[in-house]
Amino acid sequence: MKKILVIGAGGQLGTELTIKLRTIFGKDNVVASDIRDVNESIQDGPVEKLDAMDAKALREIVKKHQVEEVYHLAAILSAKGENNPRFAWDLNMNSLLNVLELGRESVKKIYWPSSIAVFGPDTPKDMTPQFTVMNPTTVYGISKVAGERWCAYYHHKYGVDVRSLRYPGLIGYKSLPGGGTTDYAVDIFSKALKGETFQCFLGADTELPMMYMEDAVRATIELMQADSSAIKVRSSYNIAAMSFAPRHIYDKIKTHFTDFQIKYEPDYRQEIADSWPNSIDDSAAQEQWNWQAKFDLEKMTEDILMNLRVGVVD
Ligand code: AKB
């Protein structure tokens, strides 16, 4: 069985992806690494402390576990990146280059996430195409565009098998996000459950592309399992599932928690959200490796609330 390394396994996506990879490939074959202590739910297999900017430490872990496949998820996200742009650039870029270099050595396949943050105010907002004007305005977005170009470069120049998805905002209930502009759509559920008023840092009508974590994890694994000849895009694929604004998700949750209240208090994250698309055209992913989302806003809300074991009202 091949050995897999997840970098940034303690993060929102990393935790759920590690759990899923361990159920598929066996818990001893998936090494969870992070700069911080990881969640208890992924301490049932090998765990390593790792600063992904440390190329030597990374190479040693790859050697020690004879890693063949790397999922490199460590990054500073959009909102947090604006507080320390230089550090966000250094971390996001240097860690990716460290991993891509391993692709020229012993690692056979690499996954690296991009984001809808690669798009900016000049990008067509509705059904944003796979190939279009980008011009992002956040340091996170700039690092993702540059990262996409590096991935394509390493593939074409050195034959590195690197694959990537441009995630929309990811929504799950098992692990918390940190530092993103779309995080409100995760936080809103915990406030509803606690019976507290939700203070939303985006305006009521701010529509953004979003995806349920179950779809995001499945998309990632399906892309990695697709035949190499099917992968025509070596920068990063658009993927889509649903688009909604804060008022839409509030209305959905309110059908289950009738007393739930929301207050809109937009802050600096509003400008970031306003620079991103409303919706995404993912036809290239659908055509080339059969991507299809399963969850819309209604199904996702019901699933989250059911899993959190609260009374779901019909
Ligand atoms: C963020 O909000 O920064 C991320 C993203 C869309 O990449 N969730």
Coordinates of C-alpha atoms and ligand atoms in Angstrom, one line a residue:
M1 CA 0.0 0.0 0.0
K2 CA 1.3 3.5 -0.9
K3 CA 2.2 5.9 1.9
I4 CA 0.5 9.3 1.9
L5 CA 1.6 12.5 3.7
V6 CA -1.0 15.2 4.6
I7 CA 0.6 18.6 5.3
G8 CA -1.7 20.9 7.3
A9 CA -3.6 17.9 8.6
G10 CA -4.9 19.8 11.6
G11 CA -6.8 22.4 9.5
Q12 CA -10.4 22.5 8.5
L13 CA -10.0 20.4 5.3
G14 CA -6.9 18.5 6.5
T15 CA -8.7 16.9 9.4
E16 CA -11.6 15.6 7.3
L17 CA -9.4 14.6 4.4
T18 CA -7.0 12.6 6.7
I19 CA -10.0 10.8 8.2
K20 CA -11.3 9.8 4.7
L21 CA -7.8 8.9 3.3
R22 CA -7.3 6.6 6.4
T23 CA -10.6 4.8 5.8
I24 CA -9.6 4.2 2.2
F25 CA -5.9 3.4 2.5
G26 CA -5.5 2.3 6.1
K27 CA -4.7 4.4 9.1
D28 CA -1.0 3.4 9.2
N29 CA -0.5 4.5 5.6
V30 CA -1.6 8.2 6.0
V31 CA 0.9 10.4 7.9
A32 CA -0.8 13.5 9.4
S33 CA 1.6 16.5 9.8
D34 CA 1.0 20.0 11.1
I35 CA 2.9 22.8 12.8
R36 CA 0.4 22.6 15.6
D37 CA -1.0 19.7 17.6
V38 CA -3.6 17.9 15.6
N39 CA -7.2 17.1 16.5
E40 CA -7.8 14.0 18.5
S41 CA -9.8 12.5 15.6
I42 CA -6.6 12.0 13.6
Q43 CA -4.4 10.8 16.3
D44 CA -5.2 7.2 15.5
G45 CA -2.4 6.9 12.9
P46 CA 1.1 8.4 12.4
V47 CA 1.5 12.0 13.3
E48 CA 4.5 14.3 12.7
K49 CA 5.2 17.9 13.7
L50 CA 6.2 19.8 10.6
D51 CA 6.8 23.4 9.5
A52 CA 6.3 23.1 5.8
M53 CA 8.7 25.9 5.2
D54 CA 11.5 23.7 6.5
A55 CA 12.6 21.8 3.4
K56 CA 15.0 19.6 5.3
A57 CA 12.5 18.5 7.9
L58 CA 10.0 17.8 5.1
R59 CA 12.4 15.7 3.2
E60 CA 13.3 13.7 6.3
I61 CA 9.7 12.9 7.0
V62 CA 9.1 11.8 3.3
K63 CA 12.2 9.6 3.6
K64 CA 11.3 8.2 7.0
H65 CA 7.8 7.1 5.9
Q66 CA 8.7 6.4 2.3
V67 CA 6.0 8.8 1.2
E68 CA 4.8 8.5 -2.4
E69 CA 1.9 10.9 -2.4
V70 CA 1.6 14.4 -0.7
Y71 CA -1.5 16.5 0.0
H72 CA -0.1 19.9 0.8
L73 CA -2.9 21.9 2.5
A74 CA -1.0 24.3 4.8
A75 CA -1.6 27.9 4.0
I76 CA -2.6 31.3 5.4
L77 CA -6.1 32.1 4.1
S78 CA -7.5 35.3 2.7
A79 CA -8.6 37.4 5.7
K80 CA -5.6 36.4 7.9
G81 CA -3.2 36.9 5.1
E82 CA -4.2 40.6 4.9
N83 CA -2.9 41.1 8.5
N84 CA 0.6 39.9 7.6
P85 CA 1.0 39.9 3.8
R86 CA 4.7 39.2 3.7
F87 CA 4.4 36.2 6.0
A88 CA 1.4 34.8 4.1
W89 CA 3.4 35.1 0.8
D90 CA 6.5 33.4 2.3
L91 CA 4.5 30.5 3.9
N92 CA 2.2 29.9 0.9
M93 CA 4.9 30.0 -1.7
N94 CA 8.0 28.5 0.0
S95 CA 6.0 25.5 1.3
L96 CA 4.6 24.8 -2.2
L97 CA 8.0 25.1 -3.8
N98 CA 9.4 22.7 -1.2
V99 CA 6.7 20.1 -2.0
L100 CA 7.1 20.6 -5.8
E101 CA 10.8 19.9 -5.5
L102 CA 10.0 16.6 -3.8
G103 CA 8.0 15.8 -6.9
R104 CA 11.2 15.9 -8.9
E105 CA 12.7 13.4 -6.4
S106 CA 10.8 10.5 -4.9
V107 CA 7.2 11.7 -4.5
K108 CA 5.0 10.4 -7.3
K109 CA 1.8 12.5 -7.0
I110 CA 1.1 15.9 -5.3
Y111 CA -2.2 17.6 -4.4
W112 CA -2.3 21.3 -3.7
P113 CA -5.4 23.4 -3.2
S114 CA -6.1 26.6 -5.0
S115 CA -9.2 28.8 -4.4
I116 CA -11.8 31.1 -5.9
A117 CA -9.5 33.8 -4.4
V118 CA -7.5 33.6 -7.6
F119 CA -10.2 35.8 -9.1
G120 CA -10.5 39.5 -8.6
P121 CA -12.8 42.5 -9.3
D122 CA -12.0 42.4 -13.1
T123 CA -13.2 38.7 -13.4
P124 CA -16.7 38.0 -14.8
K125 CA -18.8 37.5 -11.6
D126 CA -21.4 35.0 -12.8
M127 CA -20.5 31.5 -13.9
T128 CA -16.8 32.5 -13.9
P129 CA -15.0 30.5 -16.6
Q130 CA -12.1 28.2 -16.1
F131 CA -9.8 30.5 -18.1
T132 CA -10.5 34.2 -17.7
V133 CA -9.1 37.4 -16.3
M134 CA -7.8 36.9 -12.7
N135 CA -6.0 39.9 -11.1
P136 CA -6.7 39.0 -7.4
T137 CA -6.4 41.8 -4.9
T138 CA -5.5 39.8 -1.7
V139 CA -2.1 38.4 -0.9
Y140 CA -3.7 35.0 -0.5
G141 CA -5.2 35.2 -4.0
I142 CA -1.9 36.4 -5.5
S143 CA -0.1 33.4 -3.8
K144 CA -2.7 31.1 -5.3
V145 CA -2.3 32.4 -8.8
A146 CA 1.4 32.2 -8.6
G147 CA 1.1 28.7 -7.0
E148 CA -1.1 27.6 -10.0
R149 CA 1.6 28.8 -12.4
W150 CA 4.3 26.9 -10.5
C151 CA 2.2 23.7 -10.5
A152 CA 1.8 24.0 -14.3
Y153 CA 5.5 24.8 -14.7
Y154 CA 6.7 21.8 -12.6
H155 CA 4.3 19.5 -14.6
H156 CA 5.3 20.7 -18.0
K157 CA 9.0 21.2 -17.3
Y158 CA 9.8 18.3 -15.0
G159 CA 6.8 15.9 -15.5
V160 CA 5.6 16.3 -11.9
D161 CA 2.2 14.8 -11.4
V162 CA 0.6 17.7 -9.5
R163 CA -3.2 18.2 -9.4
S164 CA -5.2 21.1 -8.0
L165 CA -8.8 22.4 -7.4
R166 CA -10.0 25.9 -6.9
Y167 CA -12.1 25.4 -3.8
P168 CA -15.1 27.7 -3.1
G169 CA -15.8 28.4 0.6
L170 CA -15.8 25.1 2.4
I171 CA -18.5 24.3 5.0
G172 CA -18.2 21.4 7.5
Y173 CA -19.1 20.7 11.1
K174 CA -16.2 18.4 12.2
S175 CA -13.4 20.9 12.2
L176 CA -13.2 24.7 12.3
P177 CA -11.8 27.0 9.6
G178 CA -9.4 29.8 10.5
G179 CA -8.7 33.1 8.8
G180 CA -11.0 32.8 5.7
T181 CA -13.6 35.2 4.3
T182 CA -16.2 32.4 3.9
D183 CA -15.8 31.2 7.5
Y184 CA -19.1 32.9 8.5
A185 CA -21.0 30.1 6.8
V186 CA -19.4 27.6 9.3
D187 CA -19.7 29.8 12.4
I188 CA -23.4 30.5 11.8
F189 CA -24.3 26.9 12.6
S190 CA -22.6 26.9 16.1
K191 CA -24.4 30.2 17.0
A192 CA -27.8 28.8 15.9
L193 CA -27.2 25.7 18.0
K194 CA -26.2 27.7 21.1
G195 CA -29.3 29.9 20.6
E196 CA -27.1 33.0 20.2
T197 CA -27.5 35.9 17.8
F198 CA -25.1 35.6 14.9
Q199 CA -23.0 38.7 14.0
C200 CA -22.2 38.3 10.4
F201 CA -19.1 40.0 9.1
L202 CA -20.5 40.1 5.5
G203 CA -23.6 42.0 4.3
A204 CA -26.9 40.1 3.8
D205 CA -26.7 40.0 0.0
T206 CA -23.0 38.9 -0.5
E207 CA -23.3 35.9 -2.8
L208 CA -20.3 33.6 -2.9
P209 CA -19.6 30.1 -4.3
M210 CA -19.7 27.5 -1.5
M211 CA -19.3 23.7 -1.1
Y212 CA -20.1 21.1 1.6
M213 CA -17.0 19.4 3.0
E214 CA -18.2 16.0 2.0
D215 CA -18.3 17.1 -1.7
A216 CA -14.9 18.8 -1.3
V217 CA -13.2 15.7 0.1
R218 CA -14.8 13.5 -2.6
A219 CA -13.7 16.0 -5.3
T220 CA -10.1 15.9 -4.0
I221 CA -9.9 12.1 -3.9
E222 CA -11.6 11.7 -7.3
L223 CA -9.2 14.1 -8.9
M224 CA -6.2 12.3 -7.4
Q225 CA -7.6 8.9 -8.5
A226 CA -8.4 10.1 -12.1
D227 CA -6.2 8.7 -14.9
S228 CA -3.4 11.1 -15.6
S229 CA -4.4 11.4 -19.2
A230 CA -7.8 12.8 -18.2
I231 CA -6.2 15.7 -16.3
K232 CA -5.9 18.4 -19.0
V233 CA -5.7 21.4 -16.6
R234 CA -2.4 21.4 -14.6
S235 CA -2.9 24.8 -13.0
S236 CA -6.1 24.2 -11.1
Y237 CA -9.7 23.2 -11.8
N238 CA -12.8 25.3 -11.2
I239 CA -15.2 23.3 -9.1
A240 CA -18.7 24.3 -7.9
A241 CA -21.6 23.1 -5.8
M242 CA -23.8 26.0 -4.7
S243 CA -23.9 29.8 -4.3
F244 CA -25.6 31.7 -1.6
A245 CA -25.5 34.9 0.4
P246 CA -25.7 35.2 4.3
R247 CA -29.5 35.9 4.1
H248 CA -30.1 32.6 2.2
I249 CA -28.3 30.4 4.8
Y250 CA -29.8 32.3 7.6
D251 CA -33.3 31.7 6.2
K252 CA -32.6 28.0 5.8
I253 CA -31.3 27.6 9.4
K254 CA -34.2 29.7 10.7
T255 CA -36.7 27.0 9.4
H256 CA -35.1 24.7 12.0
F257 CA -34.5 27.3 14.7
T258 CA -37.4 29.7 14.5
D259 CA -36.0 32.2 17.1
F260 CA -32.6 32.5 15.5
Q261 CA -31.4 36.1 15.0
I262 CA -28.7 37.6 12.7
K263 CA -27.1 41.0 12.8
Y264 CA -25.1 42.2 9.8
E265 CA -21.9 44.0 10.7
P266 CA -19.6 44.0 7.6
D267 CA -15.9 44.6 8.2
Y268 CA -12.7 44.5 6.1
R269 CA -13.7 41.1 4.8
Q270 CA -16.6 42.6 2.8
E271 CA -14.1 44.1 0.3
I272 CA -12.5 40.7 -0.1
A273 CA -15.8 39.0 -0.7
D274 CA -16.9 41.7 -3.1
S275 CA -13.8 41.0 -5.3
W276 CA -14.7 37.3 -5.7
P277 CA -17.2 35.6 -8.1
N278 CA -20.8 34.9 -7.3
S279 CA -20.8 31.6 -9.1
I280 CA -18.4 29.3 -10.9
D281 CA -18.5 27.4 -14.2
D282 CA -16.9 23.9 -13.5
S283 CA -17.7 22.3 -16.9
A284 CA -14.0 21.4 -17.5
A285 CA -13.9 19.4 -14.3
Q286 CA -17.3 17.8 -15.2
E287 CA -16.2 16.9 -18.7
Q288 CA -12.6 15.8 -18.0
W289 CA -12.9 13.7 -14.8
N290 CA -16.7 13.5 -14.3
W291 CA -17.0 15.9 -11.3
Q292 CA -20.5 16.3 -10.0
A293 CA -21.5 18.0 -6.7
K294 CA -24.1 16.2 -4.6
F295 CA -25.0 18.8 -2.0
D296 CA -27.0 22.1 -2.4
L297 CA -27.8 24.5 0.4
E298 CA -30.9 22.6 1.5
K299 CA -29.3 19.2 1.6
M300 CA -26.2 20.5 3.3
T301 CA -28.1 22.4 6.0
E302 CA -30.2 19.3 6.8
D303 CA -27.1 17.0 6.9
I304 CA -25.2 19.3 9.2
L305 CA -28.1 19.8 11.6
M306 CA -28.9 16.1 11.6
N307 CA -25.2 15.2 12.3
L308 CA -25.1 17.6 15.1
R309 CA -28.1 15.7 16.4
V310 CA -30.6 18.6 16.8
G311 CA -34.3 18.3 16.1
V312 CA -34.8 18.7 12.3
V313 CA -38.2 20.2 11.6
D314 CA -39.9 18.9 8.5
Ligands
AKB1 C1 -11.1 31.9 2.3 O1 -12.2 32.4 2.6 O2 -10.0 32.5 2.4 C2 -11.1 30.5 1.8 C3 -11.1 30.4 0.4 C4 -12.3 30.8 -0.4 O3 -10.1 30.0 -0.2 N1 -12.2 29.8 2.4

